[in-house]
PDB file of C-alpha atoms in Angstrom:
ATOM      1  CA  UNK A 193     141.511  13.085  30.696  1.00 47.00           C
ATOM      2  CA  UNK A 194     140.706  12.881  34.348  1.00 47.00           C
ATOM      3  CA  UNK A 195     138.851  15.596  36.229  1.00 52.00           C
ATOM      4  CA  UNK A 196     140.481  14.238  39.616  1.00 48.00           C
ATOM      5  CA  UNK A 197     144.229  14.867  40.132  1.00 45.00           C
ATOM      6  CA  UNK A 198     146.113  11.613  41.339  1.00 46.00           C
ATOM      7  CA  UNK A 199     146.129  11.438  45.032  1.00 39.00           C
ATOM      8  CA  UNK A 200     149.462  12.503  46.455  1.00 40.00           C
ATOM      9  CA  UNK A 201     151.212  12.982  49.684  1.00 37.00           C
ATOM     10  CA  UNK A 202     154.216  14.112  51.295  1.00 39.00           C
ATOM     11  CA  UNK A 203     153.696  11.776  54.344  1.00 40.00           C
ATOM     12  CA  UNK A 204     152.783   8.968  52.578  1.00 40.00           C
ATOM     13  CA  UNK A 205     156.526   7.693  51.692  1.00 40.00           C
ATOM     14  CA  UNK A 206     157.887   8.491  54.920  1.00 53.00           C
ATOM     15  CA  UNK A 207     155.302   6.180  56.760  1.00 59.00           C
ATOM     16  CA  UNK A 208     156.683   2.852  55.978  1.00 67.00           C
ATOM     17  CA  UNK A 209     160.006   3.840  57.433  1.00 69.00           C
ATOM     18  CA  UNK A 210     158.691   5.199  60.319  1.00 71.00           C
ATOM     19  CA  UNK A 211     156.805   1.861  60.715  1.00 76.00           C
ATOM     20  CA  UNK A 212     160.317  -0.155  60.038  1.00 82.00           C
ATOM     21  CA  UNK A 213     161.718   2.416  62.982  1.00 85.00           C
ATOM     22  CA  UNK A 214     159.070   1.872  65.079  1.00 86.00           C
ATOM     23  CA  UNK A 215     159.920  -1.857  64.407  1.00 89.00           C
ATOM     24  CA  UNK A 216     163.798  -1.620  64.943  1.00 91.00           C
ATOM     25  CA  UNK A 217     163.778   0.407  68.600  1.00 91.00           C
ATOM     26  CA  UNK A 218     161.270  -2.282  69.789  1.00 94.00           C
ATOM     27  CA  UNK A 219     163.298  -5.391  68.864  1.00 94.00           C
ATOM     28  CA  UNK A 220     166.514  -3.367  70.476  1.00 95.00           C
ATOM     29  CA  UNK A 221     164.535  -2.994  73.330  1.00 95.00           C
ATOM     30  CA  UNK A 222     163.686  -6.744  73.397  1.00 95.00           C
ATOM     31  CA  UNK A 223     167.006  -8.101  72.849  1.00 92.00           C
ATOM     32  CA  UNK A 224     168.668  -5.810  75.570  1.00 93.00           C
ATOM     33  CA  UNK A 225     165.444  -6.512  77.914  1.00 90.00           C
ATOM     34  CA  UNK A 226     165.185  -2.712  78.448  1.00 91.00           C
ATOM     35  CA  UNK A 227     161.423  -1.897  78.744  1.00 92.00           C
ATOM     36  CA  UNK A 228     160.107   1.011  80.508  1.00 91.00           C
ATOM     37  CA  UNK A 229     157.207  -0.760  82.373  1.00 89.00           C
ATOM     38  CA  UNK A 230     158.317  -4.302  82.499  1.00 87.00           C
ATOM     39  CA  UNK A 231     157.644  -5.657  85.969  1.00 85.00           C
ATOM     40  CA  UNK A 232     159.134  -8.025  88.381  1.00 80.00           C
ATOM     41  CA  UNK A 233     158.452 -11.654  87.485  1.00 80.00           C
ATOM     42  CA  UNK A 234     158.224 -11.405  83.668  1.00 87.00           C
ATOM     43  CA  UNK A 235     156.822 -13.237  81.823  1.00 89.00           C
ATOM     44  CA  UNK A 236     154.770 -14.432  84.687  1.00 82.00           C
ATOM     45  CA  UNK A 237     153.778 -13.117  87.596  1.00 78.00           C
ATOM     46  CA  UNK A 238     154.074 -14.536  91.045  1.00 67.00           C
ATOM     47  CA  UNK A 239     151.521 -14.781  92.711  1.00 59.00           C
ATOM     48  CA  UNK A 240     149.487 -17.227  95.111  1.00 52.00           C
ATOM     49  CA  UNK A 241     148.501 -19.441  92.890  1.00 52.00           C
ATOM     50  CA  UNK A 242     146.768 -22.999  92.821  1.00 56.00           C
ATOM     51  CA  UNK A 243     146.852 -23.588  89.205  1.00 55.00           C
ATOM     52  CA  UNK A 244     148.653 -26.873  88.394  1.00 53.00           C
ATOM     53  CA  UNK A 245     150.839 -25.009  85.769  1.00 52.00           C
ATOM     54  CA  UNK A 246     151.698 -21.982  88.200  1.00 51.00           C
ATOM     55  CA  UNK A 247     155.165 -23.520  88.778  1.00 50.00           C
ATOM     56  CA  UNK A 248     157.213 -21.278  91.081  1.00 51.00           C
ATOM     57  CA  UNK A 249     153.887 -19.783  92.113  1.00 61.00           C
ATOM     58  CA  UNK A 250     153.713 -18.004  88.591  1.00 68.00           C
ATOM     59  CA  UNK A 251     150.222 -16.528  88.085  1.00 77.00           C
ATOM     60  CA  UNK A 252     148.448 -17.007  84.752  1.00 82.00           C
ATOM     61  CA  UNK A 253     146.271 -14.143  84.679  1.00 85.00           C
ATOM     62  CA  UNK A 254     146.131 -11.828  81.552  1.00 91.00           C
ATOM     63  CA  UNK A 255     148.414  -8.588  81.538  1.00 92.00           C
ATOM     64  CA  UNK A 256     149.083  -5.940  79.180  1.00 92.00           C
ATOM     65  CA  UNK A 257     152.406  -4.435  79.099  1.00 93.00           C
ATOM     66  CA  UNK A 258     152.321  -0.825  76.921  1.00 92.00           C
ATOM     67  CA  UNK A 259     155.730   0.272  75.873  1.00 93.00           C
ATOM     68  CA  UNK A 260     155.906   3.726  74.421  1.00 91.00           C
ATOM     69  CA  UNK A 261     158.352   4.426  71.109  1.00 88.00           C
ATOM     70  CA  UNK A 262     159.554   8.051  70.513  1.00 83.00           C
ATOM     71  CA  UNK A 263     161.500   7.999  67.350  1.00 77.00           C
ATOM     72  CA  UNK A 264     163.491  11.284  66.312  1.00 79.00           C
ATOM     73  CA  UNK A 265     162.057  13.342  63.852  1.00 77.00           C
ATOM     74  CA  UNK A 266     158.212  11.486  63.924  1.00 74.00           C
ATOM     75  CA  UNK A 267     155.590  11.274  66.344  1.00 76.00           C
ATOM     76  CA  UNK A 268     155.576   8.791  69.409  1.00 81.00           C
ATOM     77  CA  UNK A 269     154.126   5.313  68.737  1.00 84.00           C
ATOM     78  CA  UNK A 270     153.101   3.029  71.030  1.00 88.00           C
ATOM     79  CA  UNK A 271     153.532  -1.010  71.481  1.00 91.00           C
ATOM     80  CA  UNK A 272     151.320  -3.325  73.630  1.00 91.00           C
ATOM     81  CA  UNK A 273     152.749  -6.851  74.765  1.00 94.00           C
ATOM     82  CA  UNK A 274     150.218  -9.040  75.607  1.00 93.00           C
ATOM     83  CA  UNK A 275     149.652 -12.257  77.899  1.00 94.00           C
ATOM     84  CA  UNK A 276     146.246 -13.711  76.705  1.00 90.00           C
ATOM     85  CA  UNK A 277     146.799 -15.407  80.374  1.00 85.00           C
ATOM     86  CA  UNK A 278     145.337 -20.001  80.010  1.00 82.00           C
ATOM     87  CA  UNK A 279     142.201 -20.642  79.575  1.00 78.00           C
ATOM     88  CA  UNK A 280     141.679 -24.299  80.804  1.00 77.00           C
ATOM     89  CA  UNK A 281     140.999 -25.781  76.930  1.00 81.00           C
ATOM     90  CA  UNK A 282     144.042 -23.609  75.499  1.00 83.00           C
ATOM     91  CA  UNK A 283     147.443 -25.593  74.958  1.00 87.00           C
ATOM     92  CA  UNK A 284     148.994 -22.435  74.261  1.00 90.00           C
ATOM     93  CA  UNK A 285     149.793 -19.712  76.851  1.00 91.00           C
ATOM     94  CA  UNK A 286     150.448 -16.612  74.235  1.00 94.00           C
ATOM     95  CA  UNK A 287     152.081 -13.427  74.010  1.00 95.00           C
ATOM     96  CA  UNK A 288     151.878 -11.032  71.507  1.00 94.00           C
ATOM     97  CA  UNK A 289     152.730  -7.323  70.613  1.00 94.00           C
ATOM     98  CA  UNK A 290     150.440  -4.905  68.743  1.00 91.00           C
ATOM     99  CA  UNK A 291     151.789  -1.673  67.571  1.00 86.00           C
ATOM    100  CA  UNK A 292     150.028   1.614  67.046  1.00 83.00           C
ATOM    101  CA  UNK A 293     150.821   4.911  65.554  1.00 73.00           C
ATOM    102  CA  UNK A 294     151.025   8.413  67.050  1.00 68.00           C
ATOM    103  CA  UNK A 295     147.587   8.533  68.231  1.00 58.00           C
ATOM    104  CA  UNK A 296     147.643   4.622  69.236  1.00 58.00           C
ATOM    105  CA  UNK A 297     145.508   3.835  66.196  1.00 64.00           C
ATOM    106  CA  UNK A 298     147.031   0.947  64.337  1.00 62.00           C
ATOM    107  CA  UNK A 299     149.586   1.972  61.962  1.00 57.00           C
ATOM    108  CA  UNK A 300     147.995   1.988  58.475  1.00 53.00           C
ATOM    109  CA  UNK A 301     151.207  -0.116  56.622  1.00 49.00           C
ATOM    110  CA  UNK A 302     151.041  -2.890  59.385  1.00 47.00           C
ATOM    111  CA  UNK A 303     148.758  -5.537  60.709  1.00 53.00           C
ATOM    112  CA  UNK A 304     148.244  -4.455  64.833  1.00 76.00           C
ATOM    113  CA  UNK A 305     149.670  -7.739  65.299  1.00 85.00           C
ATOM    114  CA  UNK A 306     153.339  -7.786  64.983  1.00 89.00           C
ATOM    115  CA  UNK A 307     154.563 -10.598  66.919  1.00 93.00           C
ATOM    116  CA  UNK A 308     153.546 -13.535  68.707  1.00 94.00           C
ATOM    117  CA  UNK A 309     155.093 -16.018  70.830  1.00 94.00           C
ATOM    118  CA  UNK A 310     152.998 -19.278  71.910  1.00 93.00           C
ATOM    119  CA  UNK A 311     154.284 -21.576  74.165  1.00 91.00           C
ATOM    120  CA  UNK A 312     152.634 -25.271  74.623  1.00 88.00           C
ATOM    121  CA  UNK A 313     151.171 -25.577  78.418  1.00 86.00           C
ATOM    122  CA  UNK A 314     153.876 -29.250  78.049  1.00 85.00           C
ATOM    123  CA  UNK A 315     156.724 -27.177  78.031  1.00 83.00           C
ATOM    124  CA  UNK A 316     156.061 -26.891  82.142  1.00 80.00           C
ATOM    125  CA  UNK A 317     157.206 -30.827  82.106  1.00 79.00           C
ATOM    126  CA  UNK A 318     160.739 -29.631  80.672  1.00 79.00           C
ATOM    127  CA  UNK A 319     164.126 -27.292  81.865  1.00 75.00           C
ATOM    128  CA  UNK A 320     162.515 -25.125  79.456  1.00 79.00           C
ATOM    129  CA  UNK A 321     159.919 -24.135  82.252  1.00 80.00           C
ATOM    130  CA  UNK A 322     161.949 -22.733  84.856  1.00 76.00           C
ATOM    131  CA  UNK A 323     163.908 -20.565  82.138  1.00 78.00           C
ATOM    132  CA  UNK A 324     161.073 -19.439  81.147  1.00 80.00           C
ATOM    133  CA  UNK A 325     159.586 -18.331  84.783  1.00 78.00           C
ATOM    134  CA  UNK A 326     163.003 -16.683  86.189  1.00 77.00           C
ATOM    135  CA  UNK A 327     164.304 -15.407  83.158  1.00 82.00           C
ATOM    136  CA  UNK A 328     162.544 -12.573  81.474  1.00 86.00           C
ATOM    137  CA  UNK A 329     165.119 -12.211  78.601  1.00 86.00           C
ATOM    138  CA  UNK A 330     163.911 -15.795  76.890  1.00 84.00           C
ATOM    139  CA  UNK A 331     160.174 -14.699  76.232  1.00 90.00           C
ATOM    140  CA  UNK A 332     161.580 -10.921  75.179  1.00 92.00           C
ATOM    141  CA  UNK A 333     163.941 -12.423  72.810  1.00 88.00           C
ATOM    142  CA  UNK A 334     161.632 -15.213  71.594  1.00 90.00           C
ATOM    143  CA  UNK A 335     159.180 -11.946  70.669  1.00 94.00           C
ATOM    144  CA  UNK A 336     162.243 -10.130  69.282  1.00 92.00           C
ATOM    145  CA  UNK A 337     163.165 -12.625  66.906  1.00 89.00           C
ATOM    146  CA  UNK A 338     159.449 -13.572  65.881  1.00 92.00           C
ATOM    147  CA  UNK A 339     159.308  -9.170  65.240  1.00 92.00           C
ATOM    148  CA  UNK A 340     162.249  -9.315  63.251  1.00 89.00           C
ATOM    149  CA  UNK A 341     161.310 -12.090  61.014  1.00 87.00           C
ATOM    150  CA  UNK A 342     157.803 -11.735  60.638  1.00 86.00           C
ATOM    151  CA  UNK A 343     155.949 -15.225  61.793  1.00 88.00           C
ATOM    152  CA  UNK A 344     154.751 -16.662  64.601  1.00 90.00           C
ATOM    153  CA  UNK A 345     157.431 -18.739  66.985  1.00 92.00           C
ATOM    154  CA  UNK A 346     155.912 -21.442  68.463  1.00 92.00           C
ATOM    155  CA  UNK A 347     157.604 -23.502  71.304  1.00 88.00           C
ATOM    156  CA  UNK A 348     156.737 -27.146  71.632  1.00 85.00           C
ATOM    157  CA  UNK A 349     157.918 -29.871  74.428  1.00 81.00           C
ATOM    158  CA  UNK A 350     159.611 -32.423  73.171  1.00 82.00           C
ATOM    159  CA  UNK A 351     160.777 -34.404  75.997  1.00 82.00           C
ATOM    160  CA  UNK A 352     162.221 -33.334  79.429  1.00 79.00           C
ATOM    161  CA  UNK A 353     165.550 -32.600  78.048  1.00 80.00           C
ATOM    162  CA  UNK A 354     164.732 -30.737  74.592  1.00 81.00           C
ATOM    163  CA  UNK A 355     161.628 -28.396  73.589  1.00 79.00           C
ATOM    164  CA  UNK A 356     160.652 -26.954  69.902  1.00 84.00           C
ATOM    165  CA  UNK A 357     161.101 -24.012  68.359  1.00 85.00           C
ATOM    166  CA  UNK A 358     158.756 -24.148  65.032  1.00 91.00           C
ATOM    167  CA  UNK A 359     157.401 -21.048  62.532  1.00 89.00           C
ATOM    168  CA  UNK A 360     154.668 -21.523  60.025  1.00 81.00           C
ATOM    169  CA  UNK A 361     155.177 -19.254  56.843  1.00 76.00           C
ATOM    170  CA  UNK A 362     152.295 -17.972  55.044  1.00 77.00           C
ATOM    171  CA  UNK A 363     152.481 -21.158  52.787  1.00 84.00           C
ATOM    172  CA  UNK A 364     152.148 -23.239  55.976  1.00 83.00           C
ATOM    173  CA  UNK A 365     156.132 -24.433  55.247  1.00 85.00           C
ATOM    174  CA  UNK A 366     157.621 -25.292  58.387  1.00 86.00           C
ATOM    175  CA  UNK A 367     160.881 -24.193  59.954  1.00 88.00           C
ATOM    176  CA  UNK A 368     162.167 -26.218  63.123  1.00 85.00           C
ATOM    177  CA  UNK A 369     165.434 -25.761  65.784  1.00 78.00           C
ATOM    178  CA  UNK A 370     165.302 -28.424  68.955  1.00 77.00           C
ATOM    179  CA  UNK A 371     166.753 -26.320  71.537  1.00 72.00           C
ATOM    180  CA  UNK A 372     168.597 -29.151  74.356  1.00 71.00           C
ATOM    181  CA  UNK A 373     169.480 -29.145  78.042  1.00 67.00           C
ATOM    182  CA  UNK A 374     173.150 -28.362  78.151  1.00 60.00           C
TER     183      UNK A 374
END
């Protein structure tokens, strides 16, 4: 018999719910673009610009974005969205939410990576562009969706007239939806 009694805890059941709640207030806050500290010009910027991608003046510079999630009955969390801004040799520009528990350490059932939304520098050659610059709600909801099901959403040009929506799955399967001018 074991001199060590099994390791048990009251809080230890109740933490993957609170992550799942800490999960469900931030994609309801995505869909319904409501976040406390989102500024003018998301996803990007303006600014005065003389990048050849900075379309509408947009700046590519990195930003953080913290977003703060009080849940009844448990202790505030905290999400981050990121822009990791272009580097010249990137095709991606990327953003990305980490969340973190009550103390803003990363929550122990999670990775700190939760989402992430990369979108192919080629995309500024389509209609997809300019949605993307004016209208906040198509990154939020892009990083809503890739929250709620758990992979990576990539966006891809295709031609002027129709970009790429693509996830990878752990097992590198491949899920597509062509998204068209209408």
């Amino acid at each position: 018999m074991s001199a060590h009694a099994p390791y048990t805890s009251r809080r230890q059941p109740e933490a993957p719910l609170q992550d799942h709640f800490y999960k469900v207030e931030l994609a309801k806050r995505l869909n319904s673009c409501q976040l406390s500290y989102m500024f003018r010009g998301f996803p990007l910027p303006y600014s005065f610009s003389t990048h050849p991608l900075s379309i509408y003046n947009a700046s590519l510079e990195p930003y953080d974005i913290p977003e703060e999630l009080p849940i009844q009955n448990y202790p505030s969390g905290k999400a981050v969205i990121r822009f990791n801004g272009h580097m010249p040799r990137n095709e991606y520009l990327t953003w990305q939410i980490s969340l973190y528990g009550p103390n803003y350490m990363p929550l122990r059932n999670l990775r700190n990576k939760v989402a992430r939304v990369q979108v192919n520098v080629a995309v500024s050659k389509s209609f997809f562009w300019q949605a993307l610059v004016q209208d906040s709600s198509t990154i939020l909801r892009a990083l809503a969706i890739s929250l709620e099901i758990g992979k990576d959403l990539y966006i891809e040009y295709l031609d002027p007239n129709r970009v790429l929506y693509q996830t990878v799955d752990s097992l590198g399967r491949k899920t597509y939806l062509v998204a068209k001018r209408s």
